[in-house]
Coordinates of C-alpha atoms in Angstrom, one line a residue:
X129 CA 47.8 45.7 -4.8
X130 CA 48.4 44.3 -1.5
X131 CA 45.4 44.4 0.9
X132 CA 45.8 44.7 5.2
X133 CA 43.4 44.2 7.3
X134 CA 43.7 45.6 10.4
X135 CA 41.4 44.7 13.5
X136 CA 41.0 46.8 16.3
X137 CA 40.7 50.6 16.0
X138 CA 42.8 51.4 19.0
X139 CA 46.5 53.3 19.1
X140 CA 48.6 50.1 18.0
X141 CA 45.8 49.3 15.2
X142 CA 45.3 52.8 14.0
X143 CA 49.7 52.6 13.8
X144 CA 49.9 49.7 12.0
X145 CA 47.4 51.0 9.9
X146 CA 49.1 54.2 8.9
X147 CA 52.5 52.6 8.8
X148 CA 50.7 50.1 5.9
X149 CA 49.5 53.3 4.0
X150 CA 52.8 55.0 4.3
X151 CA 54.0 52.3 2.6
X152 CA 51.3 51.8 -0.3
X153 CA 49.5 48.9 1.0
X154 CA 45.9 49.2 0.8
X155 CA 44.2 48.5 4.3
X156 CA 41.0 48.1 5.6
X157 CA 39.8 48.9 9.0
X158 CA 38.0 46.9 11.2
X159 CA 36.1 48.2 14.9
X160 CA 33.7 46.5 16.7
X161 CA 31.5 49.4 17.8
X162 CA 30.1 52.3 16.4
X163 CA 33.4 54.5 16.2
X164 CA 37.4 53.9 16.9
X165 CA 39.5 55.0 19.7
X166 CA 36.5 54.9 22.1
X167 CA 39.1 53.6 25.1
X168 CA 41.8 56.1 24.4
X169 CA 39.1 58.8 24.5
X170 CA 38.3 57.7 28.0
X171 CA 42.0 57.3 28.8
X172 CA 42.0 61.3 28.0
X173 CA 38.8 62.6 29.9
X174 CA 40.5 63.4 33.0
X175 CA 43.7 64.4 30.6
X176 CA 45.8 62.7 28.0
X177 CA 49.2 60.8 29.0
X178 CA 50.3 60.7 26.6
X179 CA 53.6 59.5 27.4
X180 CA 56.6 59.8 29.9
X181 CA 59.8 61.6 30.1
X182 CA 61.3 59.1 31.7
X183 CA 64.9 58.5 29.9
X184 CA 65.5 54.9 29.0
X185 CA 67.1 52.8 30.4
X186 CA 64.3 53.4 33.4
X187 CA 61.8 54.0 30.6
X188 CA 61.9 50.4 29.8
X189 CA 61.9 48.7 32.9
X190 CA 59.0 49.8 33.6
X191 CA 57.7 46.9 31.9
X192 CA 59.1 44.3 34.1
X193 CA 59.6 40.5 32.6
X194 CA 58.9 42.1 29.1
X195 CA 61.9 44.7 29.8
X196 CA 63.8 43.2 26.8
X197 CA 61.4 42.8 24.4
X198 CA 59.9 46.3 24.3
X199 CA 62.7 47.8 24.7
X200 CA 63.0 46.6 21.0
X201 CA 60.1 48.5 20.0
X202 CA 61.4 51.2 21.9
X203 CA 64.2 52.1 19.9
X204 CA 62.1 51.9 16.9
X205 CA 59.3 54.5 18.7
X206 CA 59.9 56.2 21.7
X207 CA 58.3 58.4 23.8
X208 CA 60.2 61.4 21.9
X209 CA 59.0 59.5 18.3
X210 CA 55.5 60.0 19.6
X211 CA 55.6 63.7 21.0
X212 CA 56.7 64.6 17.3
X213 CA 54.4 61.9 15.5
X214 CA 51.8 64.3 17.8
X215 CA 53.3 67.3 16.5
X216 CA 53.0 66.5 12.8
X217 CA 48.9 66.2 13.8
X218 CA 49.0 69.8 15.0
X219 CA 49.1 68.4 18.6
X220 CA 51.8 69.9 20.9
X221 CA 52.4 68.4 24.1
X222 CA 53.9 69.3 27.8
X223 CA 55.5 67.4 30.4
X224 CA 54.1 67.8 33.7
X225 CA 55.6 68.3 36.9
X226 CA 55.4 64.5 37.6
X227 CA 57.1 63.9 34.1
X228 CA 53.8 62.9 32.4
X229 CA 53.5 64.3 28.8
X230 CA 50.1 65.3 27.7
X231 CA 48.7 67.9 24.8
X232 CA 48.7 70.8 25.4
X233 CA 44.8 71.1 25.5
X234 CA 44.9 67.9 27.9
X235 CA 42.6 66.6 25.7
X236 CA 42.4 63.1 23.0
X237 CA 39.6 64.1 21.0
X238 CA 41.6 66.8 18.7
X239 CA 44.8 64.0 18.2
X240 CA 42.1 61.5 17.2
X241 CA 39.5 63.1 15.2
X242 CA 43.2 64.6 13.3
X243 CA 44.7 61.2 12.9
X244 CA 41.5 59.7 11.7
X245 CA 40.6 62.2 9.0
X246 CA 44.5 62.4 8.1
X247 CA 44.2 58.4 7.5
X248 CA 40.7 58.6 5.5
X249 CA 42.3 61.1 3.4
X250 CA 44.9 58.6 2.6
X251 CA 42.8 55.9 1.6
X252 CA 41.8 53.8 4.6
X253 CA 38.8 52.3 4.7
X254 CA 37.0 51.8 7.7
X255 CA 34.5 50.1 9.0
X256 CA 32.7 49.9 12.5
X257 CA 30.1 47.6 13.7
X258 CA 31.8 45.1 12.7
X259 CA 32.8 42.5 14.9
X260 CA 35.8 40.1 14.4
X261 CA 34.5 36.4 14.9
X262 CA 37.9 34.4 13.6
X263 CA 38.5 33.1 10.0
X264 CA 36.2 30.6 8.0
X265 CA 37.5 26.9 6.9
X266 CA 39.2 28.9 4.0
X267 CA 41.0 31.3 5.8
X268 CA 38.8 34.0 5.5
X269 CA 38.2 36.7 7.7
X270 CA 34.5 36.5 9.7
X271 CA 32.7 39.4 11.1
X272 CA 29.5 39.8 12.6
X273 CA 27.7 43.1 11.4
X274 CA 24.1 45.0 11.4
X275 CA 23.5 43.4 8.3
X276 CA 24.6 39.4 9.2
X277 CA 28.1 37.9 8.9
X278 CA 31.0 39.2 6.2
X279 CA 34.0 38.1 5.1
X280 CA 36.8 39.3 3.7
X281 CA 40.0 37.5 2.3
X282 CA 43.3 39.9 2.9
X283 CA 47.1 39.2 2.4
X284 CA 47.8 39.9 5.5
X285 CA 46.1 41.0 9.0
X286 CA 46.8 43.2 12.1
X287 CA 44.9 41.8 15.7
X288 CA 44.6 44.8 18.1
X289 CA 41.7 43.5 19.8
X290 CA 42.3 45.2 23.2
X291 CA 42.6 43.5 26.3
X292 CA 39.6 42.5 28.9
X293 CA 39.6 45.7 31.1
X294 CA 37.1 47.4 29.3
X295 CA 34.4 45.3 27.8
X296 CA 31.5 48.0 27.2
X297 CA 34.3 49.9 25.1
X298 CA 35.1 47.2 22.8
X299 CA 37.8 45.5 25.0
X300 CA 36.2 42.3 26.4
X301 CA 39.0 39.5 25.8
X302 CA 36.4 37.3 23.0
X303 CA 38.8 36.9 21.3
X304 CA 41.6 34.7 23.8
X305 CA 39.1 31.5 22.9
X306 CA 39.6 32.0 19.1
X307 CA 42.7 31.8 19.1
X308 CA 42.8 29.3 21.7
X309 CA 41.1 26.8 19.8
X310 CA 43.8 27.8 16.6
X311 CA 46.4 26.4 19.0
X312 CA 47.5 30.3 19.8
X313 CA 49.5 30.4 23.2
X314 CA 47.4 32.9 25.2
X315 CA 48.1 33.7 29.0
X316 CA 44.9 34.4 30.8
X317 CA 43.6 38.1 31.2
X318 CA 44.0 39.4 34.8
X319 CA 43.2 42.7 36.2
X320 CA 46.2 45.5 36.1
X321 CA 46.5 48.6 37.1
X322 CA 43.4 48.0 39.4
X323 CA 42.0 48.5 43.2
X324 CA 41.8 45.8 46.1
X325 CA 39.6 44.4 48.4
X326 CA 40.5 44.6 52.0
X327 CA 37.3 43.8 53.9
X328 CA 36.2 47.2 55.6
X329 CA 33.9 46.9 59.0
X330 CA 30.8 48.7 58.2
X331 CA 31.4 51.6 60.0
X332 CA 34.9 52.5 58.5
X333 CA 33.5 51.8 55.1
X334 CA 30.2 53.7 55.2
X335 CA 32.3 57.0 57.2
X336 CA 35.3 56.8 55.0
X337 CA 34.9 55.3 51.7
X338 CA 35.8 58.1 49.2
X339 CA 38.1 59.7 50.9
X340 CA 41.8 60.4 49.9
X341 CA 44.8 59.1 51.9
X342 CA 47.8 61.7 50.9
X343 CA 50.6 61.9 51.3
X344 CA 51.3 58.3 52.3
X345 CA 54.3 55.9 51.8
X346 CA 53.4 52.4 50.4
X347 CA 55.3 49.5 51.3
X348 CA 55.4 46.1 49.8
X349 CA 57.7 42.8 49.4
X350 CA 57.8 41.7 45.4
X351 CA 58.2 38.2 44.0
X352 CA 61.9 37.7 45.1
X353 CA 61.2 39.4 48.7
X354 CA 62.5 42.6 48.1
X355 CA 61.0 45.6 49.9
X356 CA 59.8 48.7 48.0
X357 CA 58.9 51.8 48.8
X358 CA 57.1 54.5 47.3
X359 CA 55.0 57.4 48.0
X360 CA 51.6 58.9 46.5
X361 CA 48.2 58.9 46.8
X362 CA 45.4 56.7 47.1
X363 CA 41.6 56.3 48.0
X364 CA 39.4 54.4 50.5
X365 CA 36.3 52.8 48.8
X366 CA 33.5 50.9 49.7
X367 CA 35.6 47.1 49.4
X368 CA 39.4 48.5 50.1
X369 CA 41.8 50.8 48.6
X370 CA 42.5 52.1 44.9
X371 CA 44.2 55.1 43.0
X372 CA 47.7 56.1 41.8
X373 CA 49.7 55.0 43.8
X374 CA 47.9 51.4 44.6
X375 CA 48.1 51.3 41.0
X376 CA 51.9 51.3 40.4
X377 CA 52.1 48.5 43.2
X378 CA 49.5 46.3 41.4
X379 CA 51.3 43.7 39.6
X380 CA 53.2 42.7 43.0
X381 CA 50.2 42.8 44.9
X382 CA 48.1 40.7 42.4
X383 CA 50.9 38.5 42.3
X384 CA 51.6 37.9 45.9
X385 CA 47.7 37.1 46.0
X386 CA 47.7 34.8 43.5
X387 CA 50.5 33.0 44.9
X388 CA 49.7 33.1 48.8
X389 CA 46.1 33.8 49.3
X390 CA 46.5 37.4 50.1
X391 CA 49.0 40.5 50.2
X392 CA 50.5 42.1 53.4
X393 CA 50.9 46.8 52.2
X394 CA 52.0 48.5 54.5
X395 CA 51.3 52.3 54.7
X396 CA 52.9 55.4 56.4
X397 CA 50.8 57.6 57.5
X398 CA 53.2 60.3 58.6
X399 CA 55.4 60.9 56.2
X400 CA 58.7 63.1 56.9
X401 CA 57.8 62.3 60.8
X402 CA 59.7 59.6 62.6
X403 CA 58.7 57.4 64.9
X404 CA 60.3 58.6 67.8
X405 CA 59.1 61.8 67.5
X406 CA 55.1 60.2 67.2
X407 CA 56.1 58.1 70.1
X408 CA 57.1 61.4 72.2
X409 CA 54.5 63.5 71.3
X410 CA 51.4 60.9 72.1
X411 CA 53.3 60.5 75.9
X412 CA 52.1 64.0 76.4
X413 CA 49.4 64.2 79.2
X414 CA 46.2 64.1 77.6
X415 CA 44.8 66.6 79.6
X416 CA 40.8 65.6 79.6
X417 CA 40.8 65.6 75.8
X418 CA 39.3 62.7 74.1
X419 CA 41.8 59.8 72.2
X420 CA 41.1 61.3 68.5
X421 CA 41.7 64.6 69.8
X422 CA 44.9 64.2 71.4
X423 CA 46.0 61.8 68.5
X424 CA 45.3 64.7 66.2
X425 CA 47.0 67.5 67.8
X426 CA 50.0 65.3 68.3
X427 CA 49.9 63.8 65.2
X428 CA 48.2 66.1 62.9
X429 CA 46.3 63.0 62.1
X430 CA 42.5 63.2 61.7
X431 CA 39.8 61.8 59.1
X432 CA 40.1 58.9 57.6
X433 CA 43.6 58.4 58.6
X434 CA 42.8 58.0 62.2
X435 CA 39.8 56.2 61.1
X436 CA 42.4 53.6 59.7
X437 CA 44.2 53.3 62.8
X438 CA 41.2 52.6 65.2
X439 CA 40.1 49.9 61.8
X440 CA 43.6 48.1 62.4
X441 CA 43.9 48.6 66.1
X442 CA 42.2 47.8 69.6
X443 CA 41.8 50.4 71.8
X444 CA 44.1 49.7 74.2
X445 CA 46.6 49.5 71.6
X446 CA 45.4 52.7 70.6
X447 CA 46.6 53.8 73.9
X448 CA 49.8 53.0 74.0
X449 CA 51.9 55.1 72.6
X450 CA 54.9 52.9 71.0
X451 CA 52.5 50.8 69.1
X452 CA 50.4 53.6 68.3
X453 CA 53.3 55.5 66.6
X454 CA 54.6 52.1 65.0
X455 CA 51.3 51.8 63.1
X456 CA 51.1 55.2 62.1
X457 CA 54.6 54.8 60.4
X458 CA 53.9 51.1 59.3
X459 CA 50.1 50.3 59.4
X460 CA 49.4 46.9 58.3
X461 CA 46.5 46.4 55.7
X462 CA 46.0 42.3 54.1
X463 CA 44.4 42.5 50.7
X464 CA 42.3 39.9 49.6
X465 CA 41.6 40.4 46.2
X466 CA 42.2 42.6 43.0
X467 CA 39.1 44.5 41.6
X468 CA 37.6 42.6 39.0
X469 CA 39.1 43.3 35.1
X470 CA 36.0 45.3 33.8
X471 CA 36.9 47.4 36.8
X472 CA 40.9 47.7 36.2
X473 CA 42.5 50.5 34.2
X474 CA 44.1 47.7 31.4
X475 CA 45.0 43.8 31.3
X476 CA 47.8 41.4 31.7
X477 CA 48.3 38.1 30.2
X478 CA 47.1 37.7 26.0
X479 CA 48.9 36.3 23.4
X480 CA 52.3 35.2 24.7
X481 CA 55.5 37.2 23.0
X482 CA 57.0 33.6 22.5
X483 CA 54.4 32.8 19.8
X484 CA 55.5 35.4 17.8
X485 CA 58.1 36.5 16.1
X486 CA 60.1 39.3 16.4
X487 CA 58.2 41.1 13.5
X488 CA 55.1 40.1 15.9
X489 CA 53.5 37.9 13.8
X490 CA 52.4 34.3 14.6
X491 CA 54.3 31.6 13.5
X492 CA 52.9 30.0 10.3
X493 CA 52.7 26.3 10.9
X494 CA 53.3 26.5 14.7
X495 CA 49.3 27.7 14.6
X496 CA 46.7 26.9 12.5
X497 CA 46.0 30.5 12.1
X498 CA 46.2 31.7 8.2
X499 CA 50.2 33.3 7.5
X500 CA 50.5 36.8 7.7
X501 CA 48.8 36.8 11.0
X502 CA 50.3 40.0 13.2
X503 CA 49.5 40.7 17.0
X504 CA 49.7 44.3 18.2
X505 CA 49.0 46.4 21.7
X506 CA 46.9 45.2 24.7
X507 CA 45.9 41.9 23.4
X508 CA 49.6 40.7 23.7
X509 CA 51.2 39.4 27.3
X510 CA 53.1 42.7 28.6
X511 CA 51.7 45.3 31.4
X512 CA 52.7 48.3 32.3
X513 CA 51.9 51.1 35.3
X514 CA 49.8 54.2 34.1
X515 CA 52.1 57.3 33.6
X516 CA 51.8 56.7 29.9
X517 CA 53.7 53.6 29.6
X518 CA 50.3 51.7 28.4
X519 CA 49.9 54.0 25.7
X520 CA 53.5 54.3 24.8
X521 CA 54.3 50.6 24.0
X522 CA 50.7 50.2 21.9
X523 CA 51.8 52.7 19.9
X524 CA 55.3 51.3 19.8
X525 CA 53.4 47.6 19.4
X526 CA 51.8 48.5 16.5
X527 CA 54.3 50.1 14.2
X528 CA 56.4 47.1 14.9
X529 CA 53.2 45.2 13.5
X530 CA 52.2 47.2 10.8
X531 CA 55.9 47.7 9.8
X532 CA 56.2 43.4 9.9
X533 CA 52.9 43.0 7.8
X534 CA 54.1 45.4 4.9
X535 CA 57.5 43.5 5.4
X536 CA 55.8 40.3 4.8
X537 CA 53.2 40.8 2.0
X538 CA 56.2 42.2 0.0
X539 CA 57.7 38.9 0.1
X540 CA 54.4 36.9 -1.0
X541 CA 52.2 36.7 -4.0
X542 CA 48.8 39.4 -3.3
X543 CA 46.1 37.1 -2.8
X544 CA 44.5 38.3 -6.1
X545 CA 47.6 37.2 -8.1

């Protein structure tokens, strides 16, 4: 019988894995720590996205220059295949008011501990501590364990190695140089869905950092010069700004840093107030009350919002009333530099789609990687905001895997025969 190995014990290895079984293939499980699914139970501690509701075509472009190609796995598994894949675990899920799906319990411990026991009972072996270190000069499978190095010839493999945002989980990127040196076409990892550096004075940072800025309106120029707007939520820290909202925006921003040396994000402060109005209400005598009261009884604008506005303003701009209620509808903040990527939420760059096929397996010949060589999830060059588009397409990712490995061994000799 045909033998899988799949490595990574993630959402889109844990699919391709029960995709295999389904189909009869045995298939061993490899994880480099001490359990699987350890970053999709941190994805769920504050609640488990699940998914979106989001109909397609919208659905889809949320995933930018990769739009077409995961579209494709899309219509193979949607965000409706996986609410009833959730279902036949017992889970059932809810979409929020933002259009988020989660269980209903909010939580990914129950789906996991269900799918795992659900795939042991079928057969799948697994085994943790053990880490992938590439193939030996036969084309063996290498792994580093407790008990020295292992390896272990299959017919075919699954790579679902993560990305680099979340090295302490099992998702630090070691792998990119492996298959570098195989002749594998791997963009470099870069932070998504991740916080900026802005450069703070000391006083803002050490009074404010930690505080929410809602509502707000974000906006931003992307690649083409196109202006964007969108409001949500965000948070002051120590070094600049992160949260939801900075989040969806991070790709452009990144982006424009990469490309120019810094980002230009603008932010309303006053949402559903215009600028008129501010401009008329801070004429009003100030009647012997000080500059932040009068600017907050005007402008209902106290905390760290007017904080910001004396950080990006001198005082006698602050005094003048048409530029103070310009910057309260556009205030003007230059971002230096993502967050680092064991800070960020997931990863761009990894292996590049164009290596692979459409089966998402790397060419044989084109890399001196063995045949039957599958890609799957994070690892692979897409990103996508949080909202439970990440999760979705890893899933989506590694049926399309699991489904092209099965595909494959069926059309080769077992490696026993």
């Amino acid at each position: 019988m045909s033998t899988l190995a799949v490595i990574g014990g993630g959402p889109a290895g844990l699919m391709a894995t029960e995709v295999a079984r389904a189909a009869g293939v045995e298939v061993e499980l490899f994880d480099a720590k001490g359990s699987v699914g350890r970053k999709f139970l941190i994805a769920g501690k504050g609640g488990l996205n699940l998914t979106h509701s989001e109909p397609m075509p919208m659905f889809a472009h949320r995933y930018r220059e990769r739009e077409r190609e995961i579209a494709g796995w899309l219509q193979d598994f949607d965000a409706d295949a996986l609410r009833a894949w959730a279902r036949g675990l017992g889970v059932d899920t809810f979409v929020g008011s933002s259009g988020r799906v989660f269980p209903s319990d909010l939580k990914a411990a129950p789906l996991l501990r269900g799918w795992v026991r659900r795939l042991r009972d079928q057969g799948v072996r697994f085994h943790v501590q053990h880490r992938w270190l590439g193939w030996d000069d036969d084309g063996a499978l290498r792994f580093a364990t407790p008990d020295g190095e292992r390896t272990l010839r299959a017919d075919a493999s699954v790579l679902a190695l993560g990305g680099g945002s979340w090295p302490r989980l099992g998702s630090d990127g070691a792998w990119q140089e492996v298959l570098r040196a195989r002749g594998v076409d791997v963009a470099p990892l870069r932070p998504a869905n991740c916080g900026f550096d802005i450069g703070w004075s000391d006083h803002f940072a050490q009074r404010h950092a930690g505080a929410p800025l809602k509502p707000v309106i974000a906006h931003w120029r992307d690649a083409a010069g196109h202006e964007h707007a969108q409001q949500g939520e965000c948070v002051v820290t120590q070094t600049g700004i992160e949260g939801s909202l900075v989040y969806a925006l991070s790709a452009d921003l990144r982006d424009a840093i990469a490309r120019d040396g810094s980002a230009l994000l603008h932010l309303d402060l006053a949402p559903g107030r215009g600028q008129a109005r501010l401009r008329d209400a801070l004429s009003r005598p100030r009647l012997g009350r000080s500059l932040g009261e009068h600017i907050r009884r005007q402008t209902g604008l106290s905390g760290v919002k007017s904080g910001l506005l004396r950080e990006v303003l001198e005082r006698d701009a602050l005094e003048e009333p048409s530029t103070l209620a310009a910057t309260i509808k556009r205030l003007p903040l230059v971002l230096t530099a993502p967050r680092p990527i064991d800070e960020s939420i997931s990863s761009a760059g990894g292996v590049r789609l164009e290596a692979l096929d459409d089966a998402l397996m790397l060419a044989p010949g084109t890399h001196a990687v063995p045949a039957g060589t599958f890609c799957a999830g994070e690892m692979l060059d897409w990103e996508a905001p949080t909202g439970g588009y990440l999760l979705t397409a890893c899933f989506a990712s590694g049926k399309r895997a699991g489904e092209g490995a099965v595909a494959w061994m069926s059309s080769v000799p077992a490696a026993g025969a």
